[in-house]
Coordinates of C-alpha atoms (C1' of nucleotides) in Angstrom, one line a residue:
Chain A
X79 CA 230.2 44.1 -46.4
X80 CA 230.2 47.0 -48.5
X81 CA 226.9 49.4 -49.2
X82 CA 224.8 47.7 -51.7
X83 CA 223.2 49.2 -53.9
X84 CA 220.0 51.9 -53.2
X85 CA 217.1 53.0 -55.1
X86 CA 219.5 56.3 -55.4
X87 CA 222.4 54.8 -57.1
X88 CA 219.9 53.6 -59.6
X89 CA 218.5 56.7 -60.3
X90 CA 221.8 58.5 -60.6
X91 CA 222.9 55.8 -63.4
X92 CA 219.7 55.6 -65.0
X93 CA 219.0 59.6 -64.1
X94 CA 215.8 59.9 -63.3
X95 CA 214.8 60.8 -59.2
X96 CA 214.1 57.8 -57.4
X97 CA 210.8 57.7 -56.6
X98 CA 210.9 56.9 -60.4
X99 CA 213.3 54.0 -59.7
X100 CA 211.0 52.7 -56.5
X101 CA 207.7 53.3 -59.1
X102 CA 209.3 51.2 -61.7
X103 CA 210.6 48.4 -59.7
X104 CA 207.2 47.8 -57.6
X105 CA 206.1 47.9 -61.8
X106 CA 203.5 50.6 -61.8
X107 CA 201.7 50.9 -64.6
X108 CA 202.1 54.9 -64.6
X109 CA 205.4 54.9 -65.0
X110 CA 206.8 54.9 -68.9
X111 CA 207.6 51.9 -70.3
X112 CA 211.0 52.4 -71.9
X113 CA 211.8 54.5 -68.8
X114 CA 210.9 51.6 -66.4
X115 CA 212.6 49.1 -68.9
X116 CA 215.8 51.0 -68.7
X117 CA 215.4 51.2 -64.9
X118 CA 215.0 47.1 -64.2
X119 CA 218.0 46.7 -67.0
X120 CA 220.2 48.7 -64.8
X121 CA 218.9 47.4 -61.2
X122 CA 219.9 43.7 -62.5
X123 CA 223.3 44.4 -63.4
X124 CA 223.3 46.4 -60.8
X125 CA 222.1 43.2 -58.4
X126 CA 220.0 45.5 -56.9
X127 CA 217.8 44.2 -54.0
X128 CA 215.2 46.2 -52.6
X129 CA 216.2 46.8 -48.4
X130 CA 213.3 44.8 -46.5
X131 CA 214.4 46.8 -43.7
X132 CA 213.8 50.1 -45.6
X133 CA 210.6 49.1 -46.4
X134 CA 209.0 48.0 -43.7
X135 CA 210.1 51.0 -42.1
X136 CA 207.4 52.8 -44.4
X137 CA 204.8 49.7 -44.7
X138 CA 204.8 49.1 -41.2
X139 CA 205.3 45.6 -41.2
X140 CA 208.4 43.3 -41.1
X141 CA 207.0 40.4 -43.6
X142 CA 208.9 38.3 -40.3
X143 CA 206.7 35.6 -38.2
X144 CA 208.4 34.5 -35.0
X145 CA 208.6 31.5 -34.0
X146 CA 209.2 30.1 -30.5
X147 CA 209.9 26.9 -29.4
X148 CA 211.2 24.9 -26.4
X149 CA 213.7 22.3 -28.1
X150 CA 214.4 23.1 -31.3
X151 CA 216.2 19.7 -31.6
X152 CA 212.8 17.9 -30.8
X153 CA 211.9 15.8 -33.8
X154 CA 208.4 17.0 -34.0
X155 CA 208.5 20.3 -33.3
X156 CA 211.6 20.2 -36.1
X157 CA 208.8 19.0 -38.5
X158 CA 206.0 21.7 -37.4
X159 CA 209.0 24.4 -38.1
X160 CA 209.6 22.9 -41.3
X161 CA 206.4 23.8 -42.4
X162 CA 205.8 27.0 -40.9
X163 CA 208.9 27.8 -43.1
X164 CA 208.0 26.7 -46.0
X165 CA 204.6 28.4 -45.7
X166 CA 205.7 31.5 -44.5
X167 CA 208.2 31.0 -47.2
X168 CA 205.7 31.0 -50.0
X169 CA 204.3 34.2 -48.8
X170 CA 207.0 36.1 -48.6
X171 CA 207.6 36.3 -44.6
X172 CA 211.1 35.1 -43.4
X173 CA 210.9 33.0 -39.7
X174 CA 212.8 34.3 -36.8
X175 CA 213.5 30.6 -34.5
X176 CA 214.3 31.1 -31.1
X177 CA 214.0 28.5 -28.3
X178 CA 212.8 28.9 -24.8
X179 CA 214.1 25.7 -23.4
X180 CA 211.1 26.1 -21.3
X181 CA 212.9 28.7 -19.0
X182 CA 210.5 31.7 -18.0
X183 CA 213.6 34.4 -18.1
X184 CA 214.1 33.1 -22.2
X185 CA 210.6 33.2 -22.5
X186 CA 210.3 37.3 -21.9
X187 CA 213.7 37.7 -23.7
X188 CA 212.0 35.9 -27.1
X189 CA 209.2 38.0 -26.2
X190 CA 211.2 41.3 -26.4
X191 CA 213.7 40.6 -29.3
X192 CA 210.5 39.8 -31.1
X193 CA 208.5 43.1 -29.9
X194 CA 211.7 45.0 -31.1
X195 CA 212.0 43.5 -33.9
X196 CA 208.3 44.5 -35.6
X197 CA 207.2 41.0 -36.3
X198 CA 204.1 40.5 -37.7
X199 CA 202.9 38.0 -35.4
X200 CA 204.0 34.6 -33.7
X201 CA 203.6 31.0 -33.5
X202 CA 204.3 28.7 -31.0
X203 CA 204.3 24.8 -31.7
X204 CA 204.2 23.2 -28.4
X205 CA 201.6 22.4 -26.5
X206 CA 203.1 23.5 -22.9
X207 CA 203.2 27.1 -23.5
X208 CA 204.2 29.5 -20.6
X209 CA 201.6 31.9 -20.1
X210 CA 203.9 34.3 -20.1
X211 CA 203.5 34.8 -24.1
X212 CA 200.0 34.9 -24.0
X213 CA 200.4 38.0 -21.4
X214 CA 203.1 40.0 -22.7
X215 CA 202.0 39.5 -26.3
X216 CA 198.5 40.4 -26.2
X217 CA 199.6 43.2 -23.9
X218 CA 201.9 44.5 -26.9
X219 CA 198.7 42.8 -29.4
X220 CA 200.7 40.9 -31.4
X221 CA 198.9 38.2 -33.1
X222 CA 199.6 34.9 -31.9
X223 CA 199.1 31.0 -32.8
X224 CA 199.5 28.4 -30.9
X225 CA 199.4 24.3 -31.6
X226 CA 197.3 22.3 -29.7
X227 CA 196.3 24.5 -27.6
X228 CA 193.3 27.0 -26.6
X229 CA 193.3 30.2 -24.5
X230 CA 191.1 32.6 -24.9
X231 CA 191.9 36.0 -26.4
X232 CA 191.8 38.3 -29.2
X233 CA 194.7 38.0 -30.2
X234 CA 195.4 34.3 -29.9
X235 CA 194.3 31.4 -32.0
X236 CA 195.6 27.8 -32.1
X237 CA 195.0 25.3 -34.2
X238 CA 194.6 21.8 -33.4
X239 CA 194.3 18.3 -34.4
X240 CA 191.2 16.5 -34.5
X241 CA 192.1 13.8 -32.6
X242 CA 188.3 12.6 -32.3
X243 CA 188.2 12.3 -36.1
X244 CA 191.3 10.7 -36.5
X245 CA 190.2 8.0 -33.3
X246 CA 187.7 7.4 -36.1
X247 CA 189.1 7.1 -39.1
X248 CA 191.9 5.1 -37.7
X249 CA 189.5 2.4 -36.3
X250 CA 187.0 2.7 -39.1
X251 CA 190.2 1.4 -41.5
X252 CA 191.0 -1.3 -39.1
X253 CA 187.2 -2.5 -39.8
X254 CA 187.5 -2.3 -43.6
X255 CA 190.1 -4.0 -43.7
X256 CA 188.1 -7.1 -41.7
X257 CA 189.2 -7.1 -38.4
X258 CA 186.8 -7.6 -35.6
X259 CA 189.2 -7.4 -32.5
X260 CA 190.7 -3.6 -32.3
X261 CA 192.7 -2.9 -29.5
X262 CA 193.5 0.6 -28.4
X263 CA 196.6 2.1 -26.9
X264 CA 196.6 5.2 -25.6
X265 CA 198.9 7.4 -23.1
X266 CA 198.6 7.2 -19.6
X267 CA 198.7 10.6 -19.0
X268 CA 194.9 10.8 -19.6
X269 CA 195.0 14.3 -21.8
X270 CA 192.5 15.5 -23.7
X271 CA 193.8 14.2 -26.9
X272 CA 193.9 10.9 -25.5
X273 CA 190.6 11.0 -24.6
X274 CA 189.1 12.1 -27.8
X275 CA 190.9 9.7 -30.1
X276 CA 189.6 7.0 -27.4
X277 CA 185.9 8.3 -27.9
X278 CA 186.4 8.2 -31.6
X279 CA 187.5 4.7 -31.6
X280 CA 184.3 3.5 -29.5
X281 CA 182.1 5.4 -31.0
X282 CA 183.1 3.7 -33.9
X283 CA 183.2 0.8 -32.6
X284 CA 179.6 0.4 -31.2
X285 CA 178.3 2.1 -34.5
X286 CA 179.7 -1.6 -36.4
X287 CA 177.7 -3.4 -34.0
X288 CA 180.9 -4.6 -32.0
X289 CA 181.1 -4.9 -28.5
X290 CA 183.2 -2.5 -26.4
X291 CA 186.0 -4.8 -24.4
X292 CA 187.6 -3.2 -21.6
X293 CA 190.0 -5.2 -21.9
X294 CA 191.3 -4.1 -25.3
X295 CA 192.0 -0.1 -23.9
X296 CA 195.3 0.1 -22.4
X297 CA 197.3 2.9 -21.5
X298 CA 200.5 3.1 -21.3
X299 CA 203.7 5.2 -21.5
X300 CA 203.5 7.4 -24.8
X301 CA 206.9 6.3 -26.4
X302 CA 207.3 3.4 -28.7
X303 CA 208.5 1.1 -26.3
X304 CA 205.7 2.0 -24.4
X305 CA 204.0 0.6 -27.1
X306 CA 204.5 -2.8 -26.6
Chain B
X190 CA 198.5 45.5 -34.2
X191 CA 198.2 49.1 -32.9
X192 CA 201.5 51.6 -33.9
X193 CA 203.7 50.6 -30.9
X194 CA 205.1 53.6 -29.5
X195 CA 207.8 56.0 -30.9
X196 CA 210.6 57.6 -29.1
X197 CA 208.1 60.8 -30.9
X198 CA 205.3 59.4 -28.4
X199 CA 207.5 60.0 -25.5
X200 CA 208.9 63.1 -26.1
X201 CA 205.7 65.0 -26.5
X202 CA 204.9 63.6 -23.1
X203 CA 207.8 64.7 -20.7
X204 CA 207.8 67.9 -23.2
X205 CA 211.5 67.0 -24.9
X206 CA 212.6 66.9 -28.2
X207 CA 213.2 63.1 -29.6
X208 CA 216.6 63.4 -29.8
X209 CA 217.0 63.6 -26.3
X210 CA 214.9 60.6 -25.7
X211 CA 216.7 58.7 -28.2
X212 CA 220.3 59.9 -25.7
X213 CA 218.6 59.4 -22.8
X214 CA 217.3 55.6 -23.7
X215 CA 220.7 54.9 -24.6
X216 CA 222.1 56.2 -21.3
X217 CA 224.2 59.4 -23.0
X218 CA 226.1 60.5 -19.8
X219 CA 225.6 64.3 -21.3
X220 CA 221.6 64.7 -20.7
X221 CA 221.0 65.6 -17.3
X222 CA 220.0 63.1 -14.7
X223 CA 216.6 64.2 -13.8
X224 CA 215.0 64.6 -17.5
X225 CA 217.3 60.8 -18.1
X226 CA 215.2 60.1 -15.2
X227 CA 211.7 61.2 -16.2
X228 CA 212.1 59.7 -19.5
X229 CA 213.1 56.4 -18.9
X230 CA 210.5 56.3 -16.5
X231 CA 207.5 57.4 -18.7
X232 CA 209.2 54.9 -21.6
X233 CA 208.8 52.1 -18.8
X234 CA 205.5 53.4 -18.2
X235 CA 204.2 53.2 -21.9
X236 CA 206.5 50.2 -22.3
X237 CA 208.5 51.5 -25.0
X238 CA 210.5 49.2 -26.8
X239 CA 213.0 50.5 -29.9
X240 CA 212.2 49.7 -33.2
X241 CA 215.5 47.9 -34.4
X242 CA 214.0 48.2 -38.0
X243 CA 214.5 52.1 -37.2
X244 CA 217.2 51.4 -35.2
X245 CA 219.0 48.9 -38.5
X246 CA 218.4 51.5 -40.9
X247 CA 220.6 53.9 -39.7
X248 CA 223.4 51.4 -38.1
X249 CA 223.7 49.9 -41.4
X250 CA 223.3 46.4 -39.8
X251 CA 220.5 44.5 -39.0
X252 CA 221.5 42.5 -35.8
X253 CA 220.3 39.0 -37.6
X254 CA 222.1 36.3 -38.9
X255 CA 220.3 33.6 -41.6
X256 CA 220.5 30.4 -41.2
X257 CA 220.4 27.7 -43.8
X258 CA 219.9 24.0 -43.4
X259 CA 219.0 21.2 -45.6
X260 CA 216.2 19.7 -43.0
X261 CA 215.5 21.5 -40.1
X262 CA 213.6 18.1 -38.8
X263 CA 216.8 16.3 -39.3
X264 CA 218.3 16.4 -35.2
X265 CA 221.9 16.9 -35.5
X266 CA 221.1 19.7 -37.6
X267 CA 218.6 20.6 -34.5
X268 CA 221.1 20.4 -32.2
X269 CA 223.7 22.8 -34.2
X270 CA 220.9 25.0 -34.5
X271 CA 220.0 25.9 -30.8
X272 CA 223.6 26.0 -30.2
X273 CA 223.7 29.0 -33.1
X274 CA 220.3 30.2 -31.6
X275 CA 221.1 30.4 -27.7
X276 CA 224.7 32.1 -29.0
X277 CA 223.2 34.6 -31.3
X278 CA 220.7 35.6 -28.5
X279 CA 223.6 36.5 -26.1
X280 CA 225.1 38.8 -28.3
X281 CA 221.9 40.5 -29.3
X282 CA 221.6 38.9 -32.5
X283 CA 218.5 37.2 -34.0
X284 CA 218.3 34.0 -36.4
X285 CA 216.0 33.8 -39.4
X286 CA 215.9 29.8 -40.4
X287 CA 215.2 28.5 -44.0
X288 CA 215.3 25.3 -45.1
X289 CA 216.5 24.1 -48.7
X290 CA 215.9 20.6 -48.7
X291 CA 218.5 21.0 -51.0
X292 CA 216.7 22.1 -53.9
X293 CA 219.1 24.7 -55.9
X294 CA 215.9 27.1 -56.3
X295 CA 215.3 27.3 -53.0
X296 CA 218.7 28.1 -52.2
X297 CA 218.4 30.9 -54.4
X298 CA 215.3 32.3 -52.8
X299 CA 216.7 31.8 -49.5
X300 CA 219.7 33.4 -50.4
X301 CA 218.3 36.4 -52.0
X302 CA 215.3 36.9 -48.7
X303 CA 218.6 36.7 -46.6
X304 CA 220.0 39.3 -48.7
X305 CA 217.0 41.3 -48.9
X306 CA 216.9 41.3 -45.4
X307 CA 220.1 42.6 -45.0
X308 CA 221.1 39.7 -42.4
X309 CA 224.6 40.7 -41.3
X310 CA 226.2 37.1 -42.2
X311 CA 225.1 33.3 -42.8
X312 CA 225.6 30.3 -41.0
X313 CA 225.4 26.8 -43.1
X314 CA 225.3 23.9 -40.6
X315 CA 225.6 21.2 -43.3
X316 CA 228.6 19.7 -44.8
X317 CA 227.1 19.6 -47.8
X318 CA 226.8 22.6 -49.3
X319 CA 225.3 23.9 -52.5
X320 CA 228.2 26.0 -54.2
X321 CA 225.6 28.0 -54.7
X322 CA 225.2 29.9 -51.9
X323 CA 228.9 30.9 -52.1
X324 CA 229.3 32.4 -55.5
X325 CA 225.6 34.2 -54.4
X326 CA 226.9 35.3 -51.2
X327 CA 230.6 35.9 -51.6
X328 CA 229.4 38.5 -54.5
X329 CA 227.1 40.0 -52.1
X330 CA 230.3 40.3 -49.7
X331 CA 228.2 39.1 -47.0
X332 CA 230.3 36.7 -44.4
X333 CA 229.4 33.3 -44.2
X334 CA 230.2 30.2 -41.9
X335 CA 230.4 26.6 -42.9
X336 CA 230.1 23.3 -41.0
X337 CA 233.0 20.4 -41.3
X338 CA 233.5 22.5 -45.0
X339 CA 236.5 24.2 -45.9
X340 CA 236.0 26.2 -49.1
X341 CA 238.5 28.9 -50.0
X342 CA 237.0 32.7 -50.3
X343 CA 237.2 36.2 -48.3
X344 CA 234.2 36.4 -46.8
X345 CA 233.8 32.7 -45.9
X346 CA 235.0 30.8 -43.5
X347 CA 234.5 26.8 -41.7
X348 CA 234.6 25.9 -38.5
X349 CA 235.4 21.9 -38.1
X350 CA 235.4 19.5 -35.9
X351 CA 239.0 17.9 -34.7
X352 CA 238.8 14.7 -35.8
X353 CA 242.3 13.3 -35.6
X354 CA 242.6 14.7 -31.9
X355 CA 238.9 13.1 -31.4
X356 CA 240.4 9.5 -32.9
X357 CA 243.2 10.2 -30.5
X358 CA 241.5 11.2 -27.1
X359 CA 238.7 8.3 -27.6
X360 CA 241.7 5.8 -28.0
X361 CA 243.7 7.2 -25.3
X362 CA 240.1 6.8 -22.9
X363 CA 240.3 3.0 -23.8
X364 CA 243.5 2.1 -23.4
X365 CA 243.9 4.2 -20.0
X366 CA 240.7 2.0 -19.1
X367 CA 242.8 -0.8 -19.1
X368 CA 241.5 -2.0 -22.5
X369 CA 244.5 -3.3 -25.0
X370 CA 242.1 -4.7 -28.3
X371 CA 240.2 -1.7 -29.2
X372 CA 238.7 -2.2 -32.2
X373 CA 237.8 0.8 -35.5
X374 CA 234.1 1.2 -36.8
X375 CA 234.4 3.7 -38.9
X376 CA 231.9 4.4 -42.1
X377 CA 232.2 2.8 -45.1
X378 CA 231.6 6.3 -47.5
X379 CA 235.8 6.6 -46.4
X380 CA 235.5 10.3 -46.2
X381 CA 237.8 12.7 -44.7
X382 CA 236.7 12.8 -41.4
X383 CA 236.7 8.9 -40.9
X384 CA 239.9 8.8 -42.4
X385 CA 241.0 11.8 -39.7
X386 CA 239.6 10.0 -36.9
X387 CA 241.4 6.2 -37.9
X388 CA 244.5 8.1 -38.0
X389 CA 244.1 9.5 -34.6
X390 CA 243.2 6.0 -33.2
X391 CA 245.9 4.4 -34.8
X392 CA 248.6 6.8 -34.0
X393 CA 247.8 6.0 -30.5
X394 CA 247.8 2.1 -31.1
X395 CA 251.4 2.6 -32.2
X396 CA 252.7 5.1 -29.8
X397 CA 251.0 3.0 -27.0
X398 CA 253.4 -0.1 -28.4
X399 CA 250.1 -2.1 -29.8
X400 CA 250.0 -3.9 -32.5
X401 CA 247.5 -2.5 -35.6
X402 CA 245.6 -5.3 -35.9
X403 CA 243.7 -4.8 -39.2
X404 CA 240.8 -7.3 -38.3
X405 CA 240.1 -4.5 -35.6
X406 CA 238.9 -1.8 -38.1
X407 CA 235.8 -2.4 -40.2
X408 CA 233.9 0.1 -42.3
X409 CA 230.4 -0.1 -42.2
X410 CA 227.1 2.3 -42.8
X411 CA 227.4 5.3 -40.9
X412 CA 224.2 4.2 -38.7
X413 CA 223.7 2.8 -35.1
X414 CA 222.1 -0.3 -36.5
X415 CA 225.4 -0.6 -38.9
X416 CA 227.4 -0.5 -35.6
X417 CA 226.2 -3.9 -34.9
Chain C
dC119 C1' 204.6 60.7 -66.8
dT120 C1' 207.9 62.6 -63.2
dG121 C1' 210.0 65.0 -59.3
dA122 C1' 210.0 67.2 -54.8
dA123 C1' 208.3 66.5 -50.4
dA124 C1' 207.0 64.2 -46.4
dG125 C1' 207.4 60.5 -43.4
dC126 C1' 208.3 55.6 -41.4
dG127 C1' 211.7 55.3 -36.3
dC128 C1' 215.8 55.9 -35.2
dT129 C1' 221.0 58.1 -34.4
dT130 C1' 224.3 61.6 -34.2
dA131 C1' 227.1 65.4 -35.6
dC132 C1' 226.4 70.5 -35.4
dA133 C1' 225.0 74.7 -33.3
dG134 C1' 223.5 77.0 -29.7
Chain D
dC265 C1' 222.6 70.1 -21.7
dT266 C1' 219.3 70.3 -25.7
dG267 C1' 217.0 71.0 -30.2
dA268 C1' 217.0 71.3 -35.2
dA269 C1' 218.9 69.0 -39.0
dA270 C1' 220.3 65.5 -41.9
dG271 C1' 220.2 61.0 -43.2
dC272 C1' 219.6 55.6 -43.3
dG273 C1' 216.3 53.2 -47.8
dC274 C1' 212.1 53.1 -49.0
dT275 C1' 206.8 54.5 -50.5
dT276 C1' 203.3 57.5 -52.0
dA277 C1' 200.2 61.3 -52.0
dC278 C1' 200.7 66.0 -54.2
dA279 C1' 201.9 69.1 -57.8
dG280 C1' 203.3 70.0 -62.0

DNA sequence: CTGAAAGCGCTTACAG
DNA sequence: CTGAAAGCGCTTACAG
């Protein structure tokens, strides 16, 4: 791959110094317009593109997230890191991926490419998180977000679903729509989640009037077979 | 996020110039043992980890590859990508991931925040490819690798699957199995790598001294459910 | 309006 | 063996 083109070999074309060419291109309204004109001309045929690398080096940040994951091939986390992407995307941050594959040794390895690599901060989509981020990244206080999750910190936030709302709204449709008997399914594991979108459901429930039937709550194996 | 520390930071504390941190950290045999010593020990100590933005900028390469795919949620894509993570990550190397959903103007964007980022190649793990990203990137010289894709160019290259030998060795499994009507499903789109794969199987069929029964290959959609 | 300077964090010839 | 210098590609006060 052969040197592309700088801010330098602009200026030497255009001839003008390049702080000029680096004024013009981030379009500052001081420079002079037939000046910066001539500048832009010569930085497209050029195909100039300003080095992120270089830049950051001065701003002091990468415009990188991180993102860390235990199966990438996981369908849902494959959907979460699809729109992390195309968030990030829209703001002008590129995603570094990398996947832990739950092993602790990864874990500090992800940690440290990610420390050396500036990033701006990192995300986590899976519930099960080692606490080995948490630690070594608040230590190096990086901000970090994780999914579903809550640990305290300054650093950290997570966001999660409202699975107490959506207990709620699920069954309140179910109503709307006429039925009377509403059964609900839920994972054996007992979790949290399960637990809320369970309250939401009876809460809705007894709200209509209807009677809560034990009967009707099962839980079972969270997978779709489990479902039936 | 407080300034991490410099290789500055710890020179002014064991009372050396940076230069000789910067030797010392990357075990020069020329400084003397006892400073290599002290310094490595006081980086440890403030947990000093190089800046490979600083590092990149003078190297001339970025240690990162890009990575393109059409839909990251989609799993065999997933399951390319870990492979091209977990590899990556041995050698030192980082992955950005974008997704195009194969929308030309995203491919652009993604093409040009690879660029920007100075990435030192690209990895496309979908056989469909927009041309796009090979006029963009063969003019930016940077090397690029396809999936099941050959496409003529000096910076880009394919890596495939065997799908003759494939056609062959899953024949050769049956018939050693004792099995002597082994049937073809292949898809029904006839591309090249179904048409590879029949020709392996029936190669075998003939050396083996079978007859090749026509009846026994069917084209169908390339889906488990069009399997059945 | 524009250039020279300094600096971001690193590496590496070049002189001591 | 070690430091000062130059330079990677950029940005931005500071003087003109």
């Amino acid at each position: 791959m052969k040197r592309p083109v700088s801010i330098k070999d602009i200026g030497r074309i255009v001839g003008v110094s390049h702080s000029t060419v680096s004024r013009a291109l981030r379009q500052s309204p001081v420079v002079n317009a037939q000046t910066a004109e001539r500048i832009c001309q010569v930085a497209r045929e050029q195909g100039y593109r300003a080095s992120l690398i270089g830049r950051s080096l001065v701003m002091r940040r990468s415009m990188t997230v991180g993102c860390v994951v235990t199966d990438i091939a996981d369908p849902f986390v494959g959907g979460v890191v699809d729109g992390i992407e195309k968030v990030a995307n829209q703001h002008g941050y590129a995603v570094f991926l990398a996947s832990s594959h739950a092993d602790p040794k990864r874990e500090l390895e992800v940690v440290r490419s990610f420390h050396e690599r500036r990033v701006d901060g990192v995300i986590v989509p899976s519930s099960r998180v080692g606490f080995q981020y948490l630690r070594h990244l608040s230590a190096l206080q990086i901000p970090i977000v994780l999914l579903n999750n809550q640990h305290p910190g300054a650093y950290t936030r997570s966001v999660n679903i409202d699975n107490l709302e959506a207990g709620r709204r699920l069954t309140v449709h179910l109503l709307e729509l006429g039925h009377r008997r509403v059964a609900y399914i839920g994972s054996r594991h007992g979790n949290q989640s399960d637990a809320d979108r369970l309250s939401g459901y009876r809460s809705v429930i007894e709200e209509a009037g209807l009677p809560f039937i034990n009967d009707l709550v099962v839980h079972t194996d969270p997978t779709p077979p489990g479902g039936h």
